Amino acid sequence: MLKHPRHIDDFLLYRIHNLARLATHGVGLMFRREIGISRRDWRILAFVGRYPELSLKRLSELAALDTVVASRCVALLVRRGMIANVRLPSNKRITVLTLTEAGRGLYERAWLAGRGYNVEFVACLSDSEADILDTLLTRLEARAGEMTRREIETGGAAGGDDAD
Protein backbone atom coordinates (compact mmCIF):
# COMPACT_ATOMS: atom_id res chain seq x y z
CA MET A 1 0.00 0.00 0.00
CA LEU A 2 2.79 2.49 0.79
CA LYS A 3 4.17 2.50 -2.75
CA HIS A 4 0.71 2.53 -4.38
CA PRO A 5 -1.66 4.37 -2.03
CA ARG A 6 -5.36 4.30 -2.83
CA HIS A 7 -6.43 6.85 -0.21
CA ILE A 8 -4.77 9.53 1.92
CA ASP A 9 -4.67 7.15 4.89
CA ASP A 10 -2.41 4.88 2.79
CA PHE A 11 0.18 7.67 2.28
CA LEU A 12 3.41 7.15 4.19
CA LEU A 13 3.47 10.77 5.35
CA TYR A 14 -0.06 10.49 6.75
CA ARG A 15 0.81 7.24 8.57
CA ILE A 16 3.96 8.80 10.05
CA HIS A 17 2.04 11.93 11.03
CA ASN A 18 -0.68 9.86 12.71
CA LEU A 19 1.88 7.72 14.54
CA ALA A 20 3.72 10.84 15.74
CA ARG A 21 0.46 12.50 16.81
CA LEU A 22 -0.63 9.48 18.86
CA ALA A 23 2.78 8.86 20.40
CA THR A 24 3.51 12.49 21.28
CA HIS A 25 0.10 12.89 22.86
CA GLY A 26 0.73 9.85 25.07
CA VAL A 27 4.23 10.88 26.08
CA GLY A 28 2.99 14.40 26.75
CA LEU A 29 0.36 13.05 29.14
CA MET A 30 3.03 10.97 30.87
CA PHE A 31 5.37 13.97 31.26
CA ARG A 32 2.55 16.08 32.73
CA ARG A 33 1.51 13.34 35.16
CA GLU A 34 4.94 12.09 36.27
CA ILE A 35 7.18 15.16 35.96
CA GLY A 36 4.81 18.13 35.81
CA ILE A 37 6.18 19.53 32.56
CA SER A 38 4.97 19.85 28.97
CA ARG A 39 6.51 18.07 25.99
CA ARG A 40 7.87 21.45 24.86
CA ASP A 41 9.49 22.05 28.27
CA TRP A 42 11.03 18.59 28.03
CA ARG A 43 12.35 19.30 24.53
CA ILE A 44 13.99 22.52 25.70
CA LEU A 45 15.45 20.92 28.84
CA ALA A 46 16.74 18.00 26.76
CA PHE A 47 18.63 20.22 24.31
CA VAL A 48 19.98 22.59 26.96
CA GLY A 49 21.03 19.53 28.99
CA ARG A 50 22.72 17.92 26.01
CA TYR A 51 24.41 21.08 24.72
CA PRO A 52 25.62 23.24 27.62
CA GLU A 53 26.08 26.92 26.82
CA LEU A 54 23.49 26.89 24.03
CA SER A 55 22.31 30.11 22.42
CA LEU A 56 18.59 30.75 22.13
CA LYS A 57 18.88 30.86 18.34
CA ARG A 58 20.62 27.47 18.21
CA LEU A 59 18.14 26.02 20.70
CA SER A 60 15.22 27.07 18.51
CA GLU A 61 16.91 25.44 15.49
CA LEU A 62 17.67 22.17 17.30
CA ALA A 63 14.25 21.95 18.95
CA ALA A 64 12.45 22.95 15.71
CA LEU A 65 10.67 25.81 17.48
CA ASP A 66 10.00 29.34 16.32
CA THR A 67 12.46 31.65 18.09
CA VAL A 68 9.62 33.64 19.70
CA VAL A 69 8.03 30.43 21.04
CA ALA A 70 11.41 29.15 22.26
CA SER A 71 12.08 32.50 23.95
CA ARG A 72 8.74 32.42 25.80
CA CYS A 73 9.30 28.84 26.93
CA VAL A 74 12.86 29.58 28.07
CA ALA A 75 11.65 32.66 29.98
CA LEU A 76 9.13 30.48 31.82
CA LEU A 77 11.80 27.89 32.66
CA VAL A 78 14.12 30.70 33.83
CA ARG A 79 11.36 32.02 36.13
CA ARG A 80 10.85 28.49 37.46
CA GLY A 81 14.58 28.27 38.20
CA MET A 82 15.30 25.44 35.75
CA ILE A 83 17.41 27.34 33.21
CA ALA A 84 19.83 30.22 33.67
CA ASN A 85 20.98 32.84 31.16
CA VAL A 86 24.70 33.21 31.72
CA ARG A 87 27.34 35.36 30.09
CA LEU A 88 30.25 33.54 28.53
CA PRO A 89 33.48 34.22 30.43
CA SER A 90 35.32 34.42 27.09
CA ASN A 91 32.90 37.01 25.66
CA LYS A 92 30.71 38.88 28.16
CA ARG A 93 28.47 40.19 25.35
CA ILE A 94 27.15 36.70 24.62
CA THR A 95 24.56 35.02 26.84
CA VAL A 96 23.93 31.30 26.70
CA LEU A 97 21.51 28.91 28.33
CA THR A 98 22.48 26.36 30.93
CA LEU A 99 20.60 24.12 33.32
CA THR A 100 20.49 25.13 36.97
CA GLU A 101 20.93 22.49 39.65
CA ALA A 102 17.14 22.19 39.90
CA GLY A 103 16.92 22.06 36.11
CA ARG A 104 19.49 19.27 35.95
CA GLY A 105 17.46 17.26 38.48
CA LEU A 106 14.27 17.80 36.48
CA TYR A 107 16.08 16.97 33.24
CA GLU A 108 17.41 13.70 34.71
CA ARG A 109 13.95 12.69 35.99
CA ALA A 110 12.39 13.56 32.63
CA TRP A 111 15.16 11.73 30.76
CA LEU A 112 14.52 8.54 32.71
CA ALA A 113 10.75 8.83 32.23
CA GLY A 114 11.12 9.54 28.51
CA ARG A 115 13.58 6.71 28.07
CA GLY A 116 11.20 4.33 29.85
CA TYR A 117 8.34 5.45 27.63
CA ASN A 118 10.49 4.93 24.53
CA VAL A 119 11.52 1.44 25.67
CA GLU A 120 7.88 0.49 26.27
CA PHE A 121 6.85 2.01 22.93
CA VAL A 122 9.33 -0.01 20.85
CA ALA A 123 8.87 -3.19 22.92
CA CYS A 124 6.37 -4.42 20.29
CA LEU A 125 9.32 -4.79 17.88
CA SER A 126 11.93 -7.53 17.94
CA ASP A 127 15.57 -6.45 18.11
CA SER A 128 16.02 -7.11 14.39
CA GLU A 129 12.81 -5.21 13.54
CA ALA A 130 14.01 -2.25 15.61
CA ASP A 131 17.36 -2.30 13.78
CA ILE A 132 15.60 -2.46 10.41
CA LEU A 133 13.25 0.38 11.38
CA ASP A 134 16.21 2.50 12.49
CA THR A 135 17.91 1.92 9.13
CA LEU A 136 14.72 2.68 7.21
CA LEU A 137 14.04 5.86 9.18
CA THR A 138 17.59 7.07 8.50
CA ARG A 139 17.09 6.46 4.77
CA LEU A 140 13.67 8.13 4.77
CA GLU A 141 15.01 11.16 6.68
CA ALA A 142 17.82 11.53 4.14
CA ARG A 143 15.37 11.21 1.24
CA ALA A 144 12.98 13.74 2.79
CA GLY A 145 15.91 16.15 3.19
CA GLU A 146 16.89 15.71 -0.46
CA MET A 147 13.33 16.24 -1.67
CA THR A 148 12.84 19.29 0.56
CA ARG A 149 16.07 20.85 -0.68
CA ARG A 150 14.90 20.21 -4.25
CA GLU A 151 11.58 21.94 -3.56
CA ILE A 152 13.35 24.92 -1.98
CA GLU A 153 15.69 25.18 -4.98
CA THR A 154 12.73 25.14 -7.39
CA GLY A 155 11.10 28.04 -5.60
CA GLY A 156 8.88 26.28 -3.11
CA ALA A 157 8.14 28.28 0.03
CA ALA A 158 6.55 27.01 3.23
CA GLY A 159 3.51 28.91 4.39
CA GLY A 160 0.14 28.40 5.94
CA ASP A 161 -0.35 24.91 7.27
CA ASP A 162 2.73 23.62 5.40
CA ALA A 163 4.82 24.82 8.36
CA ASP A 164 3.54 21.94 10.54
CSV table of C-alpha atoms in Angstrom, one decimal:
chain,number,residue,atom,x,y,z
A,1,MET,CA,0.0,0.0,0.0
A,2,LEU,CA,2.8,2.5,0.8
A,3,LYS,CA,4.2,2.5,-2.7
A,4,HIS,CA,0.7,2.5,-4.4
A,5,PRO,CA,-1.7,4.4,-2.0
A,6,ARG,CA,-5.4,4.3,-2.8
A,7,HIS,CA,-6.4,6.9,-0.2
A,8,ILE,CA,-4.8,9.5,1.9
A,9,ASP,CA,-4.7,7.1,4.9
A,10,ASP,CA,-2.4,4.9,2.8
A,11,PHE,CA,0.2,7.7,2.3
A,12,LEU,CA,3.4,7.1,4.2
A,13,LEU,CA,3.5,10.8,5.4
A,14,TYR,CA,-0.1,10.5,6.7
A,15,ARG,CA,0.8,7.2,8.6
A,16,ILE,CA,4.0,8.8,10.1
A,17,HIS,CA,2.0,11.9,11.0
A,18,ASN,CA,-0.7,9.9,12.7
A,19,LEU,CA,1.9,7.7,14.5
A,20,ALA,CA,3.7,10.8,15.7
A,21,ARG,CA,0.5,12.5,16.8
A,22,LEU,CA,-0.6,9.5,18.9
A,23,ALA,CA,2.8,8.9,20.4
A,24,THR,CA,3.5,12.5,21.3
A,25,HIS,CA,0.1,12.9,22.9
A,26,GLY,CA,0.7,9.8,25.1
A,27,VAL,CA,4.2,10.9,26.1
A,28,GLY,CA,3.0,14.4,26.7
A,29,LEU,CA,0.4,13.1,29.1
A,30,MET,CA,3.0,11.0,30.9
A,31,PHE,CA,5.4,14.0,31.3
A,32,ARG,CA,2.6,16.1,32.7
A,33,ARG,CA,1.5,13.3,35.2
A,34,GLU,CA,4.9,12.1,36.3
A,35,ILE,CA,7.2,15.2,36.0
A,36,GLY,CA,4.8,18.1,35.8
A,37,ILE,CA,6.2,19.5,32.6
A,38,SER,CA,5.0,19.8,29.0
A,39,ARG,CA,6.5,18.1,26.0
A,40,ARG,CA,7.9,21.5,24.9
A,41,ASP,CA,9.5,22.1,28.3
A,42,TRP,CA,11.0,18.6,28.0
A,43,ARG,CA,12.4,19.3,24.5
A,44,ILE,CA,14.0,22.5,25.7
A,45,LEU,CA,15.5,20.9,28.8
A,46,ALA,CA,16.7,18.0,26.8
A,47,PHE,CA,18.6,20.2,24.3
A,48,VAL,CA,20.0,22.6,27.0
A,49,GLY,CA,21.0,19.5,29.0
A,50,ARG,CA,22.7,17.9,26.0
A,51,TYR,CA,24.4,21.1,24.7
A,52,PRO,CA,25.6,23.2,27.6
A,53,GLU,CA,26.1,26.9,26.8
A,54,LEU,CA,23.5,26.9,24.0
A,55,SER,CA,22.3,30.1,22.4
A,56,LEU,CA,18.6,30.8,22.1
A,57,LYS,CA,18.9,30.9,18.3
A,58,ARG,CA,20.6,27.5,18.2
A,59,LEU,CA,18.1,26.0,20.7
A,60,SER,CA,15.2,27.1,18.5
A,61,GLU,CA,16.9,25.4,15.5
A,62,LEU,CA,17.7,22.2,17.3
A,63,ALA,CA,14.2,22.0,19.0
A,64,ALA,CA,12.5,22.9,15.7
A,65,LEU,CA,10.7,25.8,17.5
A,66,ASP,CA,10.0,29.3,16.3
A,67,THR,CA,12.5,31.7,18.1
A,68,VAL,CA,9.6,33.6,19.7
A,69,VAL,CA,8.0,30.4,21.0
A,70,ALA,CA,11.4,29.1,22.3
A,71,SER,CA,12.1,32.5,23.9
A,72,ARG,CA,8.7,32.4,25.8
A,73,CYS,CA,9.3,28.8,26.9
A,74,VAL,CA,12.9,29.6,28.1
A,75,ALA,CA,11.6,32.7,30.0
A,76,LEU,CA,9.1,30.5,31.8
A,77,LEU,CA,11.8,27.9,32.7
A,78,VAL,CA,14.1,30.7,33.8
A,79,ARG,CA,11.4,32.0,36.1
A,80,ARG,CA,10.9,28.5,37.5
A,81,GLY,CA,14.6,28.3,38.2
A,82,MET,CA,15.3,25.4,35.7
A,83,ILE,CA,17.4,27.3,33.2
A,84,ALA,CA,19.8,30.2,33.7
A,85,ASN,CA,21.0,32.8,31.2
A,86,VAL,CA,24.7,33.2,31.7
A,87,ARG,CA,27.3,35.4,30.1
A,88,LEU,CA,30.3,33.5,28.5
A,89,PRO,CA,33.5,34.2,30.4
A,90,SER,CA,35.3,34.4,27.1
A,91,ASN,CA,32.9,37.0,25.7
A,92,LYS,CA,30.7,38.9,28.2
A,93,ARG,CA,28.5,40.2,25.4
A,94,ILE,CA,27.2,36.7,24.6
A,95,THR,CA,24.6,35.0,26.8
A,96,VAL,CA,23.9,31.3,26.7
A,97,LEU,CA,21.5,28.9,28.3
A,98,THR,CA,22.5,26.4,30.9
A,99,LEU,CA,20.6,24.1,33.3
A,100,THR,CA,20.5,25.1,37.0
A,101,GLU,CA,20.9,22.5,39.7
A,102,ALA,CA,17.1,22.2,39.9
A,103,GLY,CA,16.9,22.1,36.1
A,104,ARG,CA,19.5,19.3,35.9
A,105,GLY,CA,17.5,17.3,38.5
A,106,LEU,CA,14.3,17.8,36.5
A,107,TYR,CA,16.1,17.0,33.2
A,108,GLU,CA,17.4,13.7,34.7
A,109,ARG,CA,14.0,12.7,36.0
A,110,ALA,CA,12.4,13.6,32.6
A,111,TRP,CA,15.2,11.7,30.8
A,112,LEU,CA,14.5,8.5,32.7
A,113,ALA,CA,10.8,8.8,32.2
A,114,GLY,CA,11.1,9.5,28.5
A,115,ARG,CA,13.6,6.7,28.1
A,116,GLY,CA,11.2,4.3,29.9
A,117,TYR,CA,8.3,5.5,27.6
A,118,ASN,CA,10.5,4.9,24.5
A,119,VAL,CA,11.5,1.4,25.7
A,120,GLU,CA,7.9,0.5,26.3
A,121,PHE,CA,6.8,2.0,22.9
A,122,VAL,CA,9.3,0.0,20.9
A,123,ALA,CA,8.9,-3.2,22.9
A,124,CYS,CA,6.4,-4.4,20.3
A,125,LEU,CA,9.3,-4.8,17.9
A,126,SER,CA,11.9,-7.5,17.9
A,127,ASP,CA,15.6,-6.4,18.1
A,128,SER,CA,16.0,-7.1,14.4
A,129,GLU,CA,12.8,-5.2,13.5
A,130,ALA,CA,14.0,-2.2,15.6
A,131,ASP,CA,17.4,-2.3,13.8
A,132,ILE,CA,15.6,-2.5,10.4
A,133,LEU,CA,13.2,0.4,11.4
A,134,ASP,CA,16.2,2.5,12.5
A,135,THR,CA,17.9,1.9,9.1
A,136,LEU,CA,14.7,2.7,7.2
A,137,LEU,CA,14.0,5.9,9.2
A,138,THR,CA,17.6,7.1,8.5
A,139,ARG,CA,17.1,6.5,4.8
A,140,LEU,CA,13.7,8.1,4.8
A,141,GLU,CA,15.0,11.2,6.7
A,142,ALA,CA,17.8,11.5,4.1
A,143,ARG,CA,15.4,11.2,1.2
A,144,ALA,CA,13.0,13.7,2.8
A,145,GLY,CA,15.9,16.1,3.2
A,146,GLU,CA,16.9,15.7,-0.5
A,147,MET,CA,13.3,16.2,-1.7
A,148,THR,CA,12.8,19.3,0.6
A,149,ARG,CA,16.1,20.9,-0.7
A,150,ARG,CA,14.9,20.2,-4.3
A,151,GLU,CA,11.6,21.9,-3.6
A,152,ILE,CA,13.4,24.9,-2.0
A,153,GLU,CA,15.7,25.2,-5.0
A,154,THR,CA,12.7,25.1,-7.4
A,155,GLY,CA,11.1,28.0,-5.6
A,156,GLY,CA,8.9,26.3,-3.1
A,157,ALA,CA,8.1,28.3,0.0
A,158,ALA,CA,6.6,27.0,3.2
A,159,GLY,CA,3.5,28.9,4.4
A,160,GLY,CA,0.1,28.4,5.9
A,161,ASP,CA,-0.3,24.9,7.3
A,162,ASP,CA,2.7,23.6,5.4
A,163,ALA,CA,4.8,24.8,8.4
A,164,ASP,CA,3.5,21.9,10.5
